Coordinates of C-alpha atoms in Angstrom, one line a residue:
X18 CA 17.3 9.7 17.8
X19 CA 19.1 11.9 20.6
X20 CA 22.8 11.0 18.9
X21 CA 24.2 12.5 15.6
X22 CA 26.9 10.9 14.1
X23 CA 30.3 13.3 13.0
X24 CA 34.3 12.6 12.5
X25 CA 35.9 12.4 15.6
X26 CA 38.2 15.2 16.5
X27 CA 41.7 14.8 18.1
X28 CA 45.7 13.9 17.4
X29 CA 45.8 10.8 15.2
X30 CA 49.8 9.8 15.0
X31 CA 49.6 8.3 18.8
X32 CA 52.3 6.0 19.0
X33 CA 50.2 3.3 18.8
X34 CA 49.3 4.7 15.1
X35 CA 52.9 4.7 14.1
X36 CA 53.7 1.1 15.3
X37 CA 50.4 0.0 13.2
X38 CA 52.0 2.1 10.2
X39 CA 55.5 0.2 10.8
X40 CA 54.0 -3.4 11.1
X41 CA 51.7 -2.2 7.7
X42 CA 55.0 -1.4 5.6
X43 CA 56.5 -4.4 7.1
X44 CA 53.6 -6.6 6.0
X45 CA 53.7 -4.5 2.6
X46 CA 57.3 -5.6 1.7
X47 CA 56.3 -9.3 2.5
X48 CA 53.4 -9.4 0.8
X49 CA 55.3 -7.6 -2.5
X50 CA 57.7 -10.3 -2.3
X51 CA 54.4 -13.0 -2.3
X52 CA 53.7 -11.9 -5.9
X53 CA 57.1 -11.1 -7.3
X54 CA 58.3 -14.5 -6.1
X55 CA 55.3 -16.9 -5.9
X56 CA 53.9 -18.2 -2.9
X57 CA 57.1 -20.9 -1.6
X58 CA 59.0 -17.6 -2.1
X59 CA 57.5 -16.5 1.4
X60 CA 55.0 -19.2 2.5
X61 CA 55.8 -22.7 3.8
X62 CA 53.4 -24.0 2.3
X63 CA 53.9 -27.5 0.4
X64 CA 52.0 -30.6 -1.3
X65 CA 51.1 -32.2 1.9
X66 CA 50.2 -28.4 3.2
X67 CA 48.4 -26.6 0.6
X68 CA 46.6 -23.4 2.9
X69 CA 48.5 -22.4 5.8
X70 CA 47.7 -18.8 8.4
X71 CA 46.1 -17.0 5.2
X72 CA 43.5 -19.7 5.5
X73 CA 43.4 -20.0 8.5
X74 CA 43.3 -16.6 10.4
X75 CA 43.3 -14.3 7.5
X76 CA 40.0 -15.8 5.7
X77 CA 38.2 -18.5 8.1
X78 CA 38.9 -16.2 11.3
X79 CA 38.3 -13.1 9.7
X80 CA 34.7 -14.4 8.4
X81 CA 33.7 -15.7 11.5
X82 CA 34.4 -12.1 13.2
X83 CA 32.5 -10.0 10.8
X84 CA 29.4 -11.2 11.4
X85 CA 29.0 -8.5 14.1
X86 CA 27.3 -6.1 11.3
X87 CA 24.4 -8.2 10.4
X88 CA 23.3 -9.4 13.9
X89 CA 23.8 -6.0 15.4
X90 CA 21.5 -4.7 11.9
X91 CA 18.9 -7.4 12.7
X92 CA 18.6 -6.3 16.4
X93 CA 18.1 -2.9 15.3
X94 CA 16.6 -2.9 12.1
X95 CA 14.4 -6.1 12.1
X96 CA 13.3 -6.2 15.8
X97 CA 12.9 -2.3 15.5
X98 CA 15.0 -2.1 18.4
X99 CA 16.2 1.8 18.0
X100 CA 18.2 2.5 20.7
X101 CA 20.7 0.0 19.1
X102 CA 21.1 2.5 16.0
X103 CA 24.1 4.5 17.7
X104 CA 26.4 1.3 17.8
X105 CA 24.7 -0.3 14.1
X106 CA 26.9 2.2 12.1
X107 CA 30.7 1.3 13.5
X108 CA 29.2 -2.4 13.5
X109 CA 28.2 -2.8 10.3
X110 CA 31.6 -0.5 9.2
X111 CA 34.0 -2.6 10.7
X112 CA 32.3 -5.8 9.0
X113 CA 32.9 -4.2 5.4
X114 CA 36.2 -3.7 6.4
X115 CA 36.6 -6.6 7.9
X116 CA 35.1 -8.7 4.4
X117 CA 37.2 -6.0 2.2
X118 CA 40.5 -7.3 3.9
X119 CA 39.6 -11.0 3.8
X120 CA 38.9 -10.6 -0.5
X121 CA 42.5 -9.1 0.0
X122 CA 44.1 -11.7 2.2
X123 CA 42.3 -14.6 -0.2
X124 CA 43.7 -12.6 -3.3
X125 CA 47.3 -13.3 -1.5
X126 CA 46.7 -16.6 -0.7
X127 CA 45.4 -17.8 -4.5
X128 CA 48.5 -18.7 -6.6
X129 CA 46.9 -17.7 -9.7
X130 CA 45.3 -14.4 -7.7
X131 CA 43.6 -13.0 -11.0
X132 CA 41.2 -16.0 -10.8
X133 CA 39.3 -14.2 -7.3
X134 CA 37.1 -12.9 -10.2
X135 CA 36.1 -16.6 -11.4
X136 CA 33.5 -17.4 -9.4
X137 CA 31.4 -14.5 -10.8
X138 CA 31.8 -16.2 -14.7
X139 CA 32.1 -19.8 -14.1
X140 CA 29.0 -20.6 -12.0
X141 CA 29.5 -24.8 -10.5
X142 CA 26.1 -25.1 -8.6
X143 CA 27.6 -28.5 -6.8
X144 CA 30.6 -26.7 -5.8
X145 CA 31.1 -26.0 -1.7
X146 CA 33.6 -23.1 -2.3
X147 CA 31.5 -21.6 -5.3
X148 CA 28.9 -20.9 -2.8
X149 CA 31.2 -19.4 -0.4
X150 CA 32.6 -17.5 -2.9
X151 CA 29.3 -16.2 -4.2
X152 CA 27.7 -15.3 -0.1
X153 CA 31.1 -13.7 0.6
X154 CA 30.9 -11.4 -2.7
X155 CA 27.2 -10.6 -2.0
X156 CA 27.4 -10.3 1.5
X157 CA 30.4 -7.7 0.8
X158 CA 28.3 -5.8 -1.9
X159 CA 25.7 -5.3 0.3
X160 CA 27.9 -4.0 3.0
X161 CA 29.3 -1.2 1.2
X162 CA 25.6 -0.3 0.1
X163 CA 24.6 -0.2 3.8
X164 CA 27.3 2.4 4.6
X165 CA 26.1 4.8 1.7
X166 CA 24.7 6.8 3.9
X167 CA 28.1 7.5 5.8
X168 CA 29.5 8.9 2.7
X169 CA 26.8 10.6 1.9
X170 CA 26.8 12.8 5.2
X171 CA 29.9 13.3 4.9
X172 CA 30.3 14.5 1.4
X173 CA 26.6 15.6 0.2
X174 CA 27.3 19.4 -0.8
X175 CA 30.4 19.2 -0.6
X176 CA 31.5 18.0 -3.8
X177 CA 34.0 19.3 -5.7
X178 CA 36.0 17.7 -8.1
X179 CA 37.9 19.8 -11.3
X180 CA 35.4 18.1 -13.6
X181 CA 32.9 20.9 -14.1
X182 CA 29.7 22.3 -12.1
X183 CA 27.9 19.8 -14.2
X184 CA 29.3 16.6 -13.5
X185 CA 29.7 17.7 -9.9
X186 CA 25.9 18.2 -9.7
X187 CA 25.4 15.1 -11.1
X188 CA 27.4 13.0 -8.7
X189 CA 25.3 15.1 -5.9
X190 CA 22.2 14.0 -7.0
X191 CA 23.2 10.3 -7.5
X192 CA 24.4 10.3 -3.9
X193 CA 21.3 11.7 -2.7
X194 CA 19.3 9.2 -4.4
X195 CA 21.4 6.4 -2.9
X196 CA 21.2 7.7 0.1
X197 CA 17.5 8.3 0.3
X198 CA 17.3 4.5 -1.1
X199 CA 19.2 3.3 1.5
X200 CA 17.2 4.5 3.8
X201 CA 14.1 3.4 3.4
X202 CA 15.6 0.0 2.3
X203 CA 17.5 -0.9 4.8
X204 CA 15.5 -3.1 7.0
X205 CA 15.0 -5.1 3.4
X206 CA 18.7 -5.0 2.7
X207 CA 19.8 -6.1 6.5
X208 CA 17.2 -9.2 6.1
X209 CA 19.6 -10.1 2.5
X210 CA 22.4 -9.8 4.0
X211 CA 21.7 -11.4 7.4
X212 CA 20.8 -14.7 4.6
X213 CA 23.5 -14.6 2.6
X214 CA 25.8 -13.9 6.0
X215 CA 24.6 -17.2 6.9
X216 CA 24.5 -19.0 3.9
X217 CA 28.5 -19.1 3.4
X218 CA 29.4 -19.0 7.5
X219 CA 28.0 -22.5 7.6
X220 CA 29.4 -23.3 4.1
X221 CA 32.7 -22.3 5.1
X222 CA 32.6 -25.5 7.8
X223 CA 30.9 -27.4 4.9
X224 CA 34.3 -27.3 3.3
X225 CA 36.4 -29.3 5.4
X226 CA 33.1 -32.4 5.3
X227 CA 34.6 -33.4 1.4
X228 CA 37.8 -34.4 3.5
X229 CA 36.6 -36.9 6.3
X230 CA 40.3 -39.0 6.4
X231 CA 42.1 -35.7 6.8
X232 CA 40.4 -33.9 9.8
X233 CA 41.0 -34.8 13.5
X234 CA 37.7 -37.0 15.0
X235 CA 37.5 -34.1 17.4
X236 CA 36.6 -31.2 14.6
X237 CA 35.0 -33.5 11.9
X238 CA 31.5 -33.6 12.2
X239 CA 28.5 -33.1 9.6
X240 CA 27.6 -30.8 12.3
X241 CA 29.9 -28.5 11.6
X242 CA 28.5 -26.1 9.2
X243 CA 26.4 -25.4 12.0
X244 CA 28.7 -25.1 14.7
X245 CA 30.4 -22.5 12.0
X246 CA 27.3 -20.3 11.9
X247 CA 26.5 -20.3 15.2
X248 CA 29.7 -19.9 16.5
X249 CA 30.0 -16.6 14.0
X250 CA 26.7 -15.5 15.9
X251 CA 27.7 -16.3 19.6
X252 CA 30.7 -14.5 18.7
X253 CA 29.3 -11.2 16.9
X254 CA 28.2 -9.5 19.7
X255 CA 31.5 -10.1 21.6
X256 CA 33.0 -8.2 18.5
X257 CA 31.0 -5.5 19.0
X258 CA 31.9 -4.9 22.6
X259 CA 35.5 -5.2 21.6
X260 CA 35.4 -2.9 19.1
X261 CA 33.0 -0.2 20.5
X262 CA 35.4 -0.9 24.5
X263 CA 38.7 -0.5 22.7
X264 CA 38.1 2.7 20.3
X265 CA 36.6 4.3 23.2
X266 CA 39.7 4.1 24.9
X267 CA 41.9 4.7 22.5
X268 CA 39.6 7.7 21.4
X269 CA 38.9 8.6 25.5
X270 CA 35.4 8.4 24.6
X271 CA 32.9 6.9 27.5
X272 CA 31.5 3.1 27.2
X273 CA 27.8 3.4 26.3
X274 CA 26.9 0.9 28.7
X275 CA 23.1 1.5 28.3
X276 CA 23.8 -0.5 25.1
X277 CA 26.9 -2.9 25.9
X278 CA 24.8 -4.2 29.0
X279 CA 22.0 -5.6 27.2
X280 CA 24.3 -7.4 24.4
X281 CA 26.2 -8.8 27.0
X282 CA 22.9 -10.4 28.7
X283 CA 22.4 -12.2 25.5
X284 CA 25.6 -13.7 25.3
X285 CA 24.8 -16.2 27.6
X286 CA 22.5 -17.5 25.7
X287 CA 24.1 -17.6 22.6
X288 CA 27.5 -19.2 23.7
X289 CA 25.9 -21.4 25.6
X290 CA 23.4 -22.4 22.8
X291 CA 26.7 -23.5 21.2
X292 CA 28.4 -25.1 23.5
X293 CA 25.5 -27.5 24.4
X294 CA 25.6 -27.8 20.8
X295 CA 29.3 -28.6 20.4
X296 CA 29.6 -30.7 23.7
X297 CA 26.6 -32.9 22.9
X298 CA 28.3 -33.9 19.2
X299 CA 31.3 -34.7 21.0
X300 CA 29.2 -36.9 23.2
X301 CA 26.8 -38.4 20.6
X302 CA 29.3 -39.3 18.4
X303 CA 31.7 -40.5 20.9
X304 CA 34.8 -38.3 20.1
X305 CA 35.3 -37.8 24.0
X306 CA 37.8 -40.1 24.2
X307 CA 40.6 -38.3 22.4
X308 CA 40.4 -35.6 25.3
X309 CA 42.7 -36.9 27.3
X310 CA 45.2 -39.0 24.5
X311 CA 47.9 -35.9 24.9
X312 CA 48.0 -35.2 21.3
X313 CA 48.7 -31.4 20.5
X314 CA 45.3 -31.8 18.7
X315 CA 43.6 -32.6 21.9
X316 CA 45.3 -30.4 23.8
X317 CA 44.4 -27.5 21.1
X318 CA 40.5 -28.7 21.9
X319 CA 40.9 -28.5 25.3
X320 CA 42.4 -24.9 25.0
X321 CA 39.5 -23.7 22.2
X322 CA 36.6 -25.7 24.7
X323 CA 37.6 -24.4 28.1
X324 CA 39.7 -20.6 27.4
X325 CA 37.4 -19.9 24.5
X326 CA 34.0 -21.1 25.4
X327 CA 33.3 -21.9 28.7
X328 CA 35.1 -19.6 30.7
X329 CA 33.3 -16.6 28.5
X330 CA 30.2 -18.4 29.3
X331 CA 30.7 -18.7 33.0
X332 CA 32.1 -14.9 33.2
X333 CA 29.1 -13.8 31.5
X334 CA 26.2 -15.3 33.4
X335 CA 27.7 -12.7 36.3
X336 CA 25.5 -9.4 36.4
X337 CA 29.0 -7.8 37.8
X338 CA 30.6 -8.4 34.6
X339 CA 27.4 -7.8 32.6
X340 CA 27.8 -3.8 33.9
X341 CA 31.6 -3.9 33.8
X342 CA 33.9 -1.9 31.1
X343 CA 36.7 -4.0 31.8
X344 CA 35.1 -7.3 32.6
X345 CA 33.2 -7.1 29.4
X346 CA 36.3 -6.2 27.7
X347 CA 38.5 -9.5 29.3
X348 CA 35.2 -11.4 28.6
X349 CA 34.6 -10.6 24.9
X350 CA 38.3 -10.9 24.1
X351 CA 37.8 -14.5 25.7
X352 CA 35.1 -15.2 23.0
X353 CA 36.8 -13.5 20.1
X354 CA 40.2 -15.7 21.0
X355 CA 37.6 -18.7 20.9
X356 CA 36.0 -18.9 17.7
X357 CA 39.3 -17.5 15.9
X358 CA 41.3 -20.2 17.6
X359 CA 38.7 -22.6 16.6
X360 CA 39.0 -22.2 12.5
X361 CA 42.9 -22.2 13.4
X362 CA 42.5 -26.0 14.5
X363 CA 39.6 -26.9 11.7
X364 CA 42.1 -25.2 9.1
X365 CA 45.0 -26.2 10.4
X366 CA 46.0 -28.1 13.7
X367 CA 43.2 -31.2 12.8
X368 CA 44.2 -31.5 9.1
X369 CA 46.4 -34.2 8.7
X370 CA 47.6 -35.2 5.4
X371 CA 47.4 -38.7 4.9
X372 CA 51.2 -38.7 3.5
X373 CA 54.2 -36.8 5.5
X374 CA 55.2 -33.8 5.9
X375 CA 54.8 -30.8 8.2
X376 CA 54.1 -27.2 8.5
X377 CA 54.7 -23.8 10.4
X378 CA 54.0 -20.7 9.1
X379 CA 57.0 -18.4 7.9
X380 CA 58.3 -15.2 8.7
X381 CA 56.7 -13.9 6.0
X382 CA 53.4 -15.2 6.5
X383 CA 53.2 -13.9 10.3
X384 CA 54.6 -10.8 9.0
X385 CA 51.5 -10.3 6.2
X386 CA 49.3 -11.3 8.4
X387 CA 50.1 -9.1 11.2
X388 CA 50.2 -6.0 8.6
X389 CA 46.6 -7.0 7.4
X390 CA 45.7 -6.6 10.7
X391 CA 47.5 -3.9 11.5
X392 CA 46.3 -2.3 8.1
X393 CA 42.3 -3.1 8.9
X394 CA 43.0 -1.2 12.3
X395 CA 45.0 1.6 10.6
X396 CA 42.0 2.4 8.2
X397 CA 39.2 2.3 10.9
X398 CA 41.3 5.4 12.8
X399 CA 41.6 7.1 10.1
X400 CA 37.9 6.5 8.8
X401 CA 36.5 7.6 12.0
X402 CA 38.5 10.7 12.0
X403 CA 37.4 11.6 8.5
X404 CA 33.7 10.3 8.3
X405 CA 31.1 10.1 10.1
X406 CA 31.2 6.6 12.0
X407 CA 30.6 7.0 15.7
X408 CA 28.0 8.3 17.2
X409 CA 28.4 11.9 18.8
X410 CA 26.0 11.5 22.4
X411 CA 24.7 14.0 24.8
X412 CA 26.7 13.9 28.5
X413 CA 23.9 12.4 30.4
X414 CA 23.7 9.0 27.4
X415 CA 27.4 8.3 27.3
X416 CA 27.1 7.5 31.3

């Protein structure tokens, strides 16, 4: 490879840093008042409305945009395509920290929280969210052993903690051997955690199926573990692009194009894989009439359909966008609004509890949820500052 991967240099507190560090403290105090006054302390959250935001942007949006990782890692690990190894690394980052904040956002969202740990010691092989549980857990593991190698560069002979010579030679050498494992396991460890990736992305959808009187005709479907995974998919290289288009220009590093372009020529295929897929259960099972009924449920499908799917899908099939920084930037933050819209209406706008009652999120809950956010952003700045995330290119591969 031509690249080598270092810390980016440069001033950190931007302004935009210090709003992110208001909105985290902000989120903080919220979330402190979660667990020193229960969840109807902050939440508005009731019988008839047991999972609110949390669930719905905080854990179902927030799985369905971390599959970036894994797809980029099969592109580049199991189809040996190596020219995709310079954007691999802040992929498969941003999906650990993506999974690490969505085990933090469900930890706030469990009223008994100390019970995140259950799944691991009471195993229900019939159990929907036992499997999620178990795929998320895995899938997270595996993440943080795929980005060894980052702290490893950055910290291999460099160690030195007050413990001693000893243990700080120790420590060296375990690193080294993980690293050196890594390495020559990775294409094996990608292929895991591409399966497991997909295992609870379709078993999240599989979780609304036990509740067939509750959801809206429009989102229920036994389709819809599928539409879940391959929503995730259509959706992960539109992440990508986001990520890799907005650090570079918060960063003032140049697009690699020579690696967006070719990930945005695939999109096409893959959202349009799904909407065929999502437009021809509407059609097969008949669910088209409620398009036009005026509900805010139908409404909210026409919004998630249209601004979420097709539009990105029209935009993309144009070679002019395919080549464009800011085209592919409108274009992929089309497709990430999409599929996090969508698990906002399966979640939330088509349950409908089949006794009264109502719900909008709080304050508080807007206020967490906007801090984890802000918080996941916060820590990818100041990991790339400090570790060795992005690629460092030569002038004539960063045009």
């Amino acid at each position: 490879m031509s690249s080598e991967f270092a810390p980016v240099s440069g001033r950190f507190w931007t302004p935009g840093v210090k709003i992110m560090l208001v909105l985290m403290v902000a989120g903080a105090v919220a979330l402190a008042a979660r667990f020193i006054g229960g969840l109807g302390y902050v939440t508005n959250n009731n019988d008839a409305y047991p999972w609110g935001l949390w669930i719905g942007v905080n854990v179902a949006g927030g799985v369905g945009l971390s599959a970036g990782g894994f797809t980029t890692g099969a592109i580049a690990y199991v189809l040996n395509r190596k020219q995709f190894h310079q954007i691999v690394r802040p992929a498969l980052f941003t999906a650990l920290l993506g999974y690490t904040f969505v085990v933090l956002a469900l930890m706030s969202d469990l009223g008994r929280y100390w019970n995140i740990t259950s799944p691991m010691l009471n195993w229900n092989g019939t159990s929907v969210l036992f499997a999620v549980a178990i795929c998320v857990m895995i899938s997270t593991s595996i993440l943080y052993v795929e980005c060894i190698p980052v702290v490893a560069e950055r910290f291999s002979g460099r160690i030195a903690l007050p413990f001693g010579r000893g243990i700080n030679r120790l420590l060296e050498k375990i690193l080294d051997v993980a690293n050196r494992s890594v390495h020559k396991a990775m294409t094996v460890i990608v292929i895991v955690g591409i399966v497991f990736s997909c295992l609870h992305q379709s078993s999240l959808g599989a979780l609304v199926l036990i509740a067939p009187s509750k959801i809206h005709p429009l989102w229920y479907t036994p389709a819809l573990p599928l539409l879940f995974l391959i929503s995730a998919i259509a959706t992960a290289y539109p992440v990508v692009i986001f990520e890799h288009l907005v650090v570079g220009r918060s960063l003032d590093r140049k697009p690699m194009m020579g690696l967006l372009t070719p990930l945005a020529k695939a999109m096409p295929f893959l959202m349009g894989f799904y909407l065929a897929l999502k437009t021809g259960d509407m059609l097969y099972r008949g669910t088209w009439v409620y398009l036009m009924d005026g509900t805010y449920q139908s409404n909210a499908f026409l919004v998630e359909l249209l601004i979420g799917v097709v539009l990105p899908f029209l935009l993309m099939l144009s070679p002019r966008v395919q080549r464009s920084p800011e085209w592919l930037l409108t274009t992929s933050t089309l497709a990430i609004f999409g599929v996090l819209i969508n698990r906002i209406n399966v979640f939330l706008v088509a349950y409908t509890p089949p006794y009264g009652g109502s719900y909008f999120p709080s304050v508080g809950e807007i206020t967490v949820t906007v801090g984890f956010i802000s918080a996941l952003m916060f820590t990818y700045r100041l990991a790339v500052t400090k570790l060795p995330v992005l690629a460092v290119l030569k002038e004539e591969e960063s045009r």
